[in-house]
Amino acid sequence: MNQMIIAKLYSFVFILLLAFGQSTSSMSTNDFLTRFVRIVNHLINHPLTYHCKSADDDLGIRTLQPNGEWEFSFDAATFKITDFYCYFFNEHFYATFDVYVEDSKFEDKCGGDHCIWTAQYDGFYLYNTDLGQNVKLHNWTTQY
């Protein structure tokens, strides 16, 4: 009788190990890295005001002076997709877009775990570390 209980217990533990192993086999060591987003203001003589947030974190309204930079970091969520977006504006223009989305296509655009966004007069550029250059991804919208 005791052997039967022990055998069932071992079987139960074995099934749990198999189930846990299957659920984590798709995870990589990249899933636990800290991610970074940097905002750079290349609007000469114009401050850049912005408000960045995710579903869980509101980073507040901030203003960058010309040639200023601001960076934030976070650990990607384990069981959901991390998505940070920002609303940018100055006296004449505005733009809203995702500055970080946890997926391989977006991370390929950044070239890794560090996304560097630069505001210029003609729009927003994302620095791709693999290409070694800024790539324009978003335009400004005129405020009426």
mmCIF file of C-alpha atoms in Angstrom:
data_model
loop_
_atom_site.group_PDB
_atom_site.id
_atom_site.type_symbol
_atom_site.label_atom_id
_atom_site.label_comp_id
_atom_site.label_asym_id
_atom_site.label_seq_id
_atom_site.Cartn_x
_atom_site.Cartn_y
_atom_site.Cartn_z
ATOM 1 C CA MET A 1 0.000 0.000 0.000
ATOM 2 C CA ASN A 2 2.765 2.473 0.919
ATOM 3 C CA GLN A 3 4.623 1.608 -2.269
ATOM 4 C CA MET A 4 1.542 2.444 -4.310
ATOM 5 C CA ILE A 5 1.165 5.842 -2.640
ATOM 6 C CA ILE A 6 4.870 6.585 -3.153
ATOM 7 C CA ALA A 7 4.641 5.503 -6.816
ATOM 8 C CA LYS A 8 1.632 7.817 -7.367
ATOM 9 C CA LEU A 9 3.458 10.661 -5.637
ATOM 10 C CA TYR A 10 6.523 10.168 -7.858
ATOM 11 C CA SER A 11 4.275 10.055 -10.932
ATOM 12 C CA PHE A 12 2.565 13.270 -9.867
ATOM 13 C CA VAL A 13 5.904 15.043 -9.290
ATOM 14 C CA PHE A 14 7.208 13.758 -12.625
ATOM 15 C CA ILE A 15 4.144 15.121 -14.452
ATOM 16 C CA LEU A 16 4.571 18.488 -12.714
ATOM 17 C CA LEU A 17 8.216 18.605 -13.754
ATOM 18 C CA LEU A 18 7.296 17.808 -17.338
ATOM 19 C CA ALA A 19 4.585 20.471 -17.378
ATOM 20 C CA PHE A 20 6.857 23.109 -15.846
ATOM 21 C CA GLY A 21 9.673 22.198 -18.199
ATOM 22 C CA GLN A 22 7.361 22.596 -21.214
ATOM 23 C CA SER A 23 6.085 25.989 -20.090
ATOM 24 C CA THR A 24 9.552 27.421 -19.550
ATOM 25 C CA SER A 25 11.279 25.837 -22.520
ATOM 26 C CA SER A 26 10.237 28.756 -24.738
ATOM 27 C CA MET A 27 11.810 31.271 -22.345
ATOM 28 C CA SER A 28 15.318 32.452 -23.018
ATOM 29 C CA THR A 29 17.875 34.231 -20.879
ATOM 30 C CA ASN A 30 16.887 37.411 -22.775
ATOM 31 C CA ASP A 31 13.512 37.302 -21.006
ATOM 32 C CA PHE A 32 15.187 38.406 -17.772
ATOM 33 C CA LEU A 33 17.337 41.263 -19.080
ATOM 34 C CA THR A 34 16.820 44.884 -18.184
ATOM 35 C CA ARG A 35 15.541 46.977 -21.101
ATOM 36 C CA PHE A 36 16.379 50.669 -21.674
ATOM 37 C CA VAL A 37 14.630 53.465 -23.537
ATOM 38 C CA ARG A 38 16.373 56.793 -24.150
ATOM 39 C CA ILE A 39 14.722 59.962 -25.435
ATOM 40 C CA VAL A 40 16.985 62.553 -27.115
ATOM 41 C CA ASN A 41 15.876 66.092 -28.027
ATOM 42 C CA HIS A 42 17.514 67.378 -31.213
ATOM 43 C CA LEU A 43 14.994 70.205 -31.612
ATOM 44 C CA ILE A 44 17.346 73.186 -31.638
ATOM 45 C CA ASN A 45 16.056 76.030 -29.428
ATOM 46 C CA HIS A 46 12.848 74.133 -28.589
ATOM 47 C CA PRO A 47 12.083 72.060 -25.502
ATOM 48 C CA LEU A 48 10.387 68.692 -25.944
ATOM 49 C CA THR A 49 7.609 67.772 -23.524
ATOM 50 C CA TYR A 50 6.506 64.155 -23.249
ATOM 51 C CA HIS A 51 4.514 61.727 -21.156
ATOM 52 C CA CYS A 52 5.554 58.054 -21.149
ATOM 53 C CA LYS A 53 3.676 55.164 -19.588
ATOM 54 C CA SER A 54 2.841 51.473 -19.706
ATOM 55 C CA ALA A 55 -0.152 49.571 -18.390
ATOM 56 C CA ASP A 56 1.597 49.350 -15.005
ATOM 57 C CA ASP A 57 3.849 52.431 -14.813
ATOM 58 C CA ASP A 58 3.199 56.131 -15.401
ATOM 59 C CA LEU A 59 6.538 57.933 -15.740
ATOM 60 C CA GLY A 60 4.971 61.387 -15.570
ATOM 61 C CA ILE A 61 5.090 64.474 -17.746
ATOM 62 C CA ARG A 62 8.645 65.659 -18.391
ATOM 63 C CA THR A 63 10.410 68.284 -20.466
ATOM 64 C CA LEU A 64 13.768 67.925 -22.194
ATOM 65 C CA GLN A 65 15.743 70.994 -23.121
ATOM 66 C CA PRO A 66 17.471 71.113 -26.545
ATOM 67 C CA ASN A 67 20.202 68.443 -26.809
ATOM 68 C CA GLY A 68 18.947 66.923 -23.561
ATOM 69 C CA GLU A 69 18.582 63.192 -22.963
ATOM 70 C CA TRP A 70 16.496 61.118 -20.567
ATOM 71 C CA GLU A 71 16.565 57.364 -20.081
ATOM 72 C CA PHE A 72 14.460 54.887 -18.170
ATOM 73 C CA SER A 73 14.924 51.182 -17.583
ATOM 74 C CA PHE A 74 12.659 48.297 -16.673
ATOM 75 C CA ASP A 75 12.618 44.543 -16.463
ATOM 76 C CA ALA A 76 10.385 42.936 -19.036
ATOM 77 C CA ALA A 77 7.268 41.273 -17.654
ATOM 78 C CA THR A 78 7.417 37.502 -17.302
ATOM 79 C CA PHE A 79 3.827 36.578 -18.065
ATOM 80 C CA LYS A 80 2.640 39.456 -20.255
ATOM 81 C CA ILE A 81 3.970 41.722 -22.993
ATOM 82 C CA THR A 82 5.622 44.948 -21.867
ATOM 83 C CA ASP A 83 4.557 47.993 -23.900
ATOM 84 C CA PHE A 84 5.704 51.568 -23.189
ATOM 85 C CA TYR A 85 4.289 54.414 -25.245
ATOM 86 C CA CYS A 86 4.850 58.166 -25.152
ATOM 87 C CA TYR A 87 2.919 61.279 -26.121
ATOM 88 C CA PHE A 88 5.351 63.961 -27.352
ATOM 89 C CA PHE A 89 4.488 67.584 -27.941
ATOM 90 C CA ASN A 90 5.877 71.072 -28.304
ATOM 91 C CA GLU A 91 4.257 74.371 -29.215
ATOM 92 C CA HIS A 92 3.461 73.355 -32.822
ATOM 93 C CA PHE A 93 3.492 69.539 -33.130
ATOM 94 C CA TYR A 94 2.639 66.285 -31.377
ATOM 95 C CA ALA A 95 3.225 62.558 -31.843
ATOM 96 C CA THR A 96 2.143 59.402 -30.021
ATOM 97 C CA PHE A 97 3.715 55.970 -30.503
ATOM 98 C CA ASP A 98 5.146 52.901 -28.783
ATOM 99 C CA VAL A 99 8.728 53.489 -27.647
ATOM 100 C CA TYR A 100 9.142 49.852 -26.593
ATOM 101 C CA VAL A 101 7.137 46.706 -27.295
ATOM 102 C CA GLU A 102 8.347 43.357 -26.104
ATOM 103 C CA ASP A 103 8.515 41.372 -29.318
ATOM 104 C CA SER A 104 11.331 40.228 -31.544
ATOM 105 C CA LYS A 105 10.368 42.486 -34.493
ATOM 106 C CA PHE A 106 10.478 45.620 -32.351
ATOM 107 C CA GLU A 107 13.683 44.584 -30.605
ATOM 108 C CA ASP A 108 15.254 43.990 -34.043
ATOM 109 C CA LYS A 109 14.414 47.601 -34.955
ATOM 110 C CA CYS A 110 16.264 48.766 -31.841
ATOM 111 C CA GLY A 111 19.064 46.322 -32.465
ATOM 112 C CA GLY A 112 18.836 44.934 -28.938
ATOM 113 C CA ASP A 113 17.661 45.842 -25.458
ATOM 114 C CA HIS A 114 18.460 49.559 -25.691
ATOM 115 C CA CYS A 115 16.047 51.708 -27.731
ATOM 116 C CA ILE A 116 17.245 55.254 -28.452
ATOM 117 C CA TRP A 117 14.641 57.662 -29.849
ATOM 118 C CA THR A 118 15.676 61.052 -31.242
ATOM 119 C CA ALA A 119 13.207 63.895 -31.821
ATOM 120 C CA GLN A 120 14.080 66.046 -34.832
ATOM 121 C CA TYR A 121 12.127 68.677 -36.745
ATOM 122 C CA ASP A 122 10.990 66.189 -39.386
ATOM 123 C CA GLY A 123 9.989 63.400 -36.971
ATOM 124 C CA PHE A 124 11.289 60.663 -34.691
ATOM 125 C CA TYR A 125 14.237 58.404 -35.369
ATOM 126 C CA LEU A 126 15.112 55.095 -33.737
ATOM 127 C CA TYR A 127 18.801 54.238 -33.526
ATOM 128 C CA ASN A 128 19.452 50.736 -34.829
ATOM 129 C CA THR A 129 22.626 49.410 -33.231
ATOM 130 C CA ASP A 130 22.984 46.650 -35.840
ATOM 131 C CA LEU A 131 22.918 49.174 -38.701
ATOM 132 C CA GLY A 132 24.765 51.873 -36.747
ATOM 133 C CA GLN A 133 22.337 54.569 -37.855
ATOM 134 C CA ASN A 134 19.120 56.386 -37.045
ATOM 135 C CA VAL A 135 16.031 55.231 -38.932
ATOM 136 C CA LYS A 136 13.026 57.538 -39.243
ATOM 137 C CA LEU A 137 9.888 55.783 -38.006
ATOM 138 C CA HIS A 138 7.380 58.505 -37.051
ATOM 139 C CA ASN A 139 6.303 61.937 -38.254
ATOM 140 C CA TRP A 140 5.038 64.870 -36.243
ATOM 141 C CA THR A 141 1.379 65.845 -36.501
ATOM 142 C CA THR A 142 0.593 69.572 -36.704
ATOM 143 C CA GLN A 143 -1.448 71.005 -33.836
ATOM 144 C CA TYR A 144 -4.303 73.279 -34.935
#
